Tab-separated table of N, CA, C and O in Angstrom:
chain	number	residue	atom	x	y	z
A	295	MET	N	-34.370	21.629	-19.651
A	295	MET	CA	-34.246	20.197	-19.565
A	295	MET	C	-32.956	19.770	-20.273
A	295	MET	O	-32.582	20.326	-21.289
A	296	ALA	N	-32.278	18.793	-19.707
A	296	ALA	CA	-31.020	18.333	-20.282
A	296	ALA	C	-31.296	17.442	-21.485
A	296	ALA	O	-32.197	16.615	-21.476
A	297	ALA	N	-30.515	17.648	-22.507
A	297	ALA	CA	-30.656	16.830	-23.708
A	297	ALA	C	-29.917	15.509	-23.490
A	297	ALA	O	-28.815	15.471	-22.966
A	298	ILE	N	-30.541	14.436	-23.877
A	298	ILE	CA	-29.940	13.116	-23.757
A	298	ILE	C	-29.134	12.839	-25.013
A	298	ILE	O	-29.657	12.905	-26.123
A	299	GLN	N	-27.846	12.546	-24.812
A	299	GLN	CA	-26.984	12.275	-25.952
A	299	GLN	C	-27.079	10.790	-26.274
A	299	GLN	O	-26.882	9.946	-25.422
A	300	GLN	N	-27.390	10.503	-27.505
A	300	GLN	CA	-27.511	9.114	-27.909
A	300	GLN	C	-26.236	8.706	-28.640
A	300	GLN	O	-25.727	9.421	-29.492
A	301	THR	N	-25.728	7.554	-28.242
A	301	THR	CA	-24.541	7.028	-28.898
A	301	THR	C	-24.890	5.684	-29.504
A	301	THR	O	-25.773	4.973	-29.028
A	302	SER	N	-24.182	5.365	-30.537
A	302	SER	CA	-24.443	4.085	-31.195
A	302	SER	C	-23.854	2.948	-30.360
A	302	SER	O	-22.996	3.155	-29.496
A	303	LEU	N	-24.316	1.763	-30.617
A	303	LEU	CA	-23.830	0.593	-29.901
A	303	LEU	C	-22.331	0.396	-30.134
A	303	LEU	O	-21.591	0.035	-29.225
A	304	GLY	N	-21.880	0.693	-31.337
A	304	GLY	CA	-20.451	0.565	-31.660
A	304	GLY	C	-19.602	1.504	-30.820
A	304	GLY	O	-18.524	1.124	-30.359
A	305	GLU	N	-20.071	2.737	-30.615
A	305	GLU	CA	-19.320	3.690	-29.799
A	305	GLU	C	-19.285	3.242	-28.343
A	305	GLU	O	-18.268	3.391	-27.659
A	306	GLN	N	-20.380	2.687	-27.850
A	306	GLN	CA	-20.422	2.204	-26.471
A	306	GLN	C	-19.460	1.034	-26.279
A	306	GLN	O	-18.732	0.973	-25.288
A	307	ILE	N	-19.452	0.119	-27.229
A	307	ILE	CA	-18.560	-1.034	-27.142
A	307	ILE	C	-17.105	-0.577	-27.207
A	307	ILE	O	-16.265	-1.053	-26.449
A	308	PHE	N	-16.814	0.375	-28.109
A	308	PHE	CA	-15.453	0.892	-28.237
A	308	PHE	C	-15.006	1.529	-26.920
A	308	PHE	O	-13.888	1.295	-26.455
A	309	GLY	N	-15.878	2.299	-26.301
A	309	GLY	CA	-15.557	2.924	-25.018
A	309	GLY	C	-15.311	1.890	-23.934
A	309	GLY	O	-14.396	2.027	-23.122
A	310	ASP	N	-16.113	0.841	-23.919
A	310	ASP	CA	-15.943	-0.218	-22.929
A	310	ASP	C	-14.623	-0.956	-23.137
A	310	ASP	O	-13.938	-1.312	-22.175
A	311	VAL	N	-14.273	-1.190	-24.393
A	311	VAL	CA	-13.025	-1.890	-24.701
A	311	VAL	C	-11.831	-1.047	-24.251
A	311	VAL	O	-10.883	-1.572	-23.653
A	312	ILE	N	-11.873	0.234	-24.516
A	312	ILE	CA	-10.783	1.128	-24.103
A	312	ILE	C	-10.663	1.133	-22.584
A	312	ILE	O	-9.563	1.035	-22.027
A	313	PHE	N	-11.793	1.237	-21.898
A	313	PHE	CA	-11.791	1.233	-20.432
A	313	PHE	C	-11.171	-0.054	-19.902
A	313	PHE	O	-10.324	-0.032	-19.010
A	314	CYS	N	-11.576	-1.184	-20.434
A	314	CYS	CA	-11.044	-2.478	-19.990
A	314	CYS	C	-9.542	-2.574	-20.273
A	314	CYS	O	-8.789	-3.113	-19.461
A	315	ALA	N	-9.117	-2.060	-21.415
A	315	ALA	CA	-7.697	-2.102	-21.753
A	315	ALA	C	-6.884	-1.277	-20.763
A	315	ALA	O	-5.805	-1.705	-20.322
A	316	VAL	N	-7.389	-0.126	-20.387
A	316	VAL	CA	-6.688	0.721	-19.414
A	316	VAL	C	-6.603	0.019	-18.067
A	316	VAL	O	-5.553	0.005	-17.413
A	317	VAL	N	-7.697	-0.590	-17.642
A	317	VAL	CA	-7.704	-1.301	-16.362
A	317	VAL	C	-6.720	-2.467	-16.390
A	317	VAL	O	-5.950	-2.667	-15.446
A	318	VAL	N	-6.709	-3.220	-17.458
A	318	VAL	CA	-5.788	-4.360	-17.568
A	318	VAL	C	-4.344	-3.879	-17.544
A	318	VAL	O	-3.497	-4.480	-16.875
A	319	LEU	N	-4.039	-2.792	-18.243
A	319	LEU	CA	-2.674	-2.263	-18.234
A	319	LEU	C	-2.262	-1.804	-16.838
A	319	LEU	O	-1.136	-2.041	-16.398
A	320	MET	N	-3.177	-1.158	-16.138
A	320	MET	CA	-2.871	-0.711	-14.775
A	320	MET	C	-2.590	-1.903	-13.873
A	320	MET	O	-1.640	-1.899	-13.089
A	321	LEU	N	-3.412	-2.929	-13.965
A	321	LEU	CA	-3.219	-4.115	-13.136
A	321	LEU	C	-1.945	-4.864	-13.506
A	321	LEU	O	-1.322	-5.504	-12.661
A	322	ALA	N	-1.550	-4.767	-14.763
A	322	ALA	CA	-0.337	-5.452	-15.209
A	322	ALA	C	0.917	-4.747	-14.696
A	322	ALA	O	1.893	-5.397	-14.322
A	323	PHE	N	0.908	-3.421	-14.675
A	323	PHE	CA	2.106	-2.675	-14.310
A	323	PHE	C	2.178	-2.295	-12.844
A	323	PHE	O	3.247	-1.954	-12.343
A	324	LEU	N	1.092	-2.345	-12.115
A	324	LEU	CA	1.089	-1.965	-10.713
A	324	LEU	C	2.045	-2.811	-9.868
A	324	LEU	O	2.761	-2.265	-9.031
A	325	PRO	N	2.126	-4.118	-10.054
A	325	PRO	CA	3.076	-4.909	-9.242
A	325	PRO	C	4.535	-4.539	-9.483
A	325	PRO	O	5.389	-4.828	-8.650
A	326	LEU	N	4.846	-3.899	-10.591
A	326	LEU	CA	6.228	-3.528	-10.876
A	326	LEU	C	6.751	-2.480	-9.902
A	326	LEU	O	7.965	-2.320	-9.748
A	327	ILE	N	5.858	-1.779	-9.216
A	327	ILE	CA	6.275	-0.784	-8.232
A	327	ILE	C	7.089	-1.454	-7.132
A	327	ILE	O	8.020	-0.868	-6.584
A	328	SER	N	6.759	-2.694	-6.818
A	328	SER	CA	7.469	-3.387	-5.739
A	328	SER	C	8.927	-3.657	-6.095
A	328	SER	O	9.724	-3.972	-5.208
A	329	LEU	N	9.304	-3.541	-7.344
A	329	LEU	CA	10.689	-3.755	-7.748
A	329	LEU	C	11.568	-2.543	-7.469
A	329	LEU	O	12.799	-2.652	-7.468
A	330	LEU	N	10.953	-1.390	-7.236
A	330	LEU	CA	11.718	-0.180	-6.970
A	330	LEU	C	12.268	-0.229	-5.546
A	330	LEU	O	11.562	-0.627	-4.617
A	331	PRO	N	13.507	0.189	-5.359
A	331	PRO	CA	14.081	0.157	-4.006
A	331	PRO	C	13.484	1.252	-3.121
A	331	PRO	O	13.062	2.304	-3.601
A	332	ILE	N	13.469	0.977	-1.817
A	332	ILE	CA	13.009	1.981	-0.859
A	332	ILE	C	14.179	2.930	-0.600
A	332	ILE	O	15.284	2.470	-0.282
A	333	PRO	N	13.955	4.235	-0.718
A	333	PRO	CA	15.054	5.181	-0.501
A	333	PRO	C	15.595	5.083	0.929
A	333	PRO	O	14.828	4.875	1.871
A	334	PRO	N	16.912	5.229	1.102
A	334	PRO	CA	17.511	5.139	2.437
A	334	PRO	C	16.914	6.137	3.432
A	334	PRO	O	16.824	5.839	4.622
A	335	THR	N	16.512	7.306	2.955
A	335	THR	CA	15.925	8.294	3.879
A	335	THR	C	14.624	7.772	4.478
A	335	THR	O	14.340	8.013	5.649
A	336	GLU	N	13.845	7.049	3.683
A	336	GLU	CA	12.592	6.493	4.189
A	336	GLU	C	12.862	5.383	5.199
A	336	GLU	O	12.151	5.249	6.186
A	337	ILE	N	13.895	4.596	4.957
A	337	ILE	CA	14.254	3.535	5.895
A	337	ILE	C	14.650	4.147	7.236
A	337	ILE	O	14.259	3.661	8.299
A	338	LYS	N	15.427	5.251	7.196
A	338	LYS	CA	15.837	5.921	8.432
A	338	LYS	C	14.616	6.460	9.178
A	338	LYS	O	14.542	6.365	10.407
A	339	LYS	N	13.656	7.008	8.442
A	339	LYS	CA	12.439	7.527	9.085
A	339	LYS	C	11.677	6.412	9.776
A	339	LYS	O	11.198	6.579	10.900
A	340	ILE	N	11.575	5.270	9.121
A	340	ILE	CA	10.856	4.128	9.707
A	340	ILE	C	11.570	3.653	10.967
A	340	ILE	O	10.923	3.363	11.979
A	341	GLN	N	12.902	3.601	10.944
A	341	GLN	CA	13.655	3.181	12.122
A	341	GLN	C	13.455	4.155	13.277
A	341	GLN	O	13.317	3.739	14.435
A	342	GLN	N	13.425	5.453	12.979
A	342	GLN	CA	13.199	6.451	14.019
A	342	GLN	C	11.809	6.309	14.623
A	342	GLN	O	11.642	6.399	15.842
A	343	ILE	N	10.823	6.061	13.795
A	343	ILE	CA	9.452	5.882	14.286
A	343	ILE	C	9.380	4.663	15.190
A	343	ILE	O	8.745	4.696	16.252
A	344	LYS	N	10.029	3.573	14.801
A	344	LYS	CA	10.039	2.363	15.632
A	344	LYS	C	10.683	2.645	16.986
A	344	LYS	O	10.183	2.207	18.025
A	345	GLN	N	11.804	3.372	16.976
A	345	GLN	CA	12.473	3.703	18.237
A	345	GLN	C	11.579	4.561	19.127
A	345	GLN	O	11.520	4.360	20.337
A	346	GLN	N	10.855	5.516	18.532
A	346	GLN	CA	9.940	6.356	19.305
A	346	GLN	C	8.833	5.517	19.925
A	346	GLN	O	8.457	5.721	21.084
A	347	GLN	N	8.324	4.553	19.188
A	347	GLN	CA	7.266	3.695	19.708
A	347	GLN	C	7.781	2.845	20.861
A	347	GLN	O	7.089	2.655	21.862
A	348	ILE	N	9.011	2.358	20.738
A	348	ILE	CA	9.607	1.559	21.814
A	348	ILE	C	9.772	2.422	23.062
A	348	ILE	O	9.451	2.002	24.176
A	349	ARG	N	10.258	3.652	22.891
A	349	ARG	CA	10.421	4.561	24.036
A	349	ARG	C	9.082	4.861	24.692
A	349	ARG	O	8.984	4.895	25.915
A	350	GLN	N	8.059	5.091	23.880
A	350	GLN	CA	6.743	5.397	24.429
A	350	GLN	C	6.203	4.210	25.223
A	350	GLN	O	5.600	4.391	26.287
A	351	LYS	N	6.425	3.000	24.745
A	351	LYS	CA	5.972	1.816	25.480
A	351	LYS	C	6.725	1.682	26.793
A	351	LYS	O	6.146	1.343	27.820
A	352	ASP	N	8.042	1.950	26.756
A	352	ASP	CA	8.846	1.869	27.972
A	352	ASP	C	8.384	2.911	28.997
A	352	ASP	O	8.300	2.631	30.187
A	353	GLU	N	8.084	4.114	28.536
A	353	GLU	CA	7.655	5.187	29.432
A	353	GLU	C	6.261	4.927	30.010
A	353	GLU	O	5.962	5.336	31.120
A	354	SER	N	5.414	4.251	29.253
A	354	SER	CA	4.056	3.998	29.722
A	354	SER	C	4.009	2.872	30.743
A	354	SER	O	2.987	2.655	31.382
A	355	GLY	N	5.113	2.135	30.888
A	355	GLY	CA	5.188	1.094	31.893
A	355	GLY	C	4.576	-0.227	31.485
A	355	GLY	O	4.257	-1.055	32.327
A	356	GLU	N	4.395	-0.448	30.206
A	356	GLU	CA	3.857	-1.726	29.754
A	356	GLU	C	4.899	-2.814	29.987
A	356	GLU	O	6.091	-2.608	29.753
A	357	PRO	N	4.461	-3.981	30.475
A	357	PRO	CA	5.434	-5.068	30.692
A	357	PRO	C	6.007	-5.553	29.367
A	357	PRO	O	5.300	-5.642	28.365
A	358	LYS	N	7.288	-5.853	29.383
A	358	LYS	CA	7.934	-6.348	28.170
A	358	LYS	C	7.588	-7.812	27.987
A	358	LYS	O	7.465	-8.561	28.948
A	359	LYS	N	7.458	-8.205	26.735
A	359	LYS	CA	7.161	-9.601	26.425
A	359	LYS	C	8.429	-10.422	26.602
A	359	LYS	O	9.517	-9.999	26.212
A	360	ALA	N	8.276	-11.600	27.169
A	360	ALA	CA	9.417	-12.489	27.356
A	360	ALA	C	9.839	-13.058	26.019
A	360	ALA	O	9.010	-13.449	25.203
A	361	LYS	N	11.151	-13.123	25.809
A	361	LYS	CA	11.676	-13.693	24.582
A	361	LYS	C	12.052	-15.129	24.840
A	361	LYS	O	12.402	-15.520	25.949
A	362	GLY	N	11.977	-15.933	23.800
A	362	GLY	CA	12.388	-17.316	23.932
A	362	GLY	C	11.224	-18.224	24.296
A	362	GLY	O	10.059	-17.883	24.135
A	363	HIS	N	11.570	-19.385	24.825
A	363	HIS	CA	10.586	-20.418	25.132
A	363	HIS	C	9.864	-20.076	26.431
A	363	HIS	O	10.486	-19.835	27.461
A	364	THR	N	8.552	-20.056	26.392
A	364	THR	CA	7.762	-19.757	27.592
A	364	THR	C	6.834	-20.911	27.947
A	364	THR	O	5.877	-20.738	28.664
A	365	GLY	N	7.145	-22.102	27.472
A	365	GLY	CA	6.301	-23.270	27.707
A	365	GLY	C	6.534	-23.876	29.083
A	365	GLY	O	7.132	-23.268	29.981
A	366	SER	N	6.122	-25.115	29.254
A	366	SER	CA	6.191	-25.784	30.548
A	366	SER	C	7.598	-26.275	30.886
A	366	SER	O	7.882	-26.576	32.031
A	367	GLY	N	8.461	-26.359	29.909
A	367	GLY	CA	9.856	-26.734	30.161
A	367	GLY	C	10.085	-28.231	30.216
A	367	GLY	O	11.027	-28.687	30.825
A	368	ASN	N	9.230	-29.047	29.633
A	368	ASN	CA	9.409	-30.495	29.639
A	368	ASN	C	10.528	-30.923	28.764
A	368	ASN	O	10.905	-30.611	27.808
């Protein structure tokens, strides 16, 4: 049978405080990632993927969407 480890209320509160502090720090610093620039190699990869998707749509024969005003022309 597994022995149940008993901890004092003070130890439980201390553990909870540490956990909350770690979570708050993570939430505080996570938005800072958006300040880092995207590497040029990743931008090139994204552009290549977009071009491949455009080619695949063209090859599949999907009609192209009209650009500009498509209203009644009043």
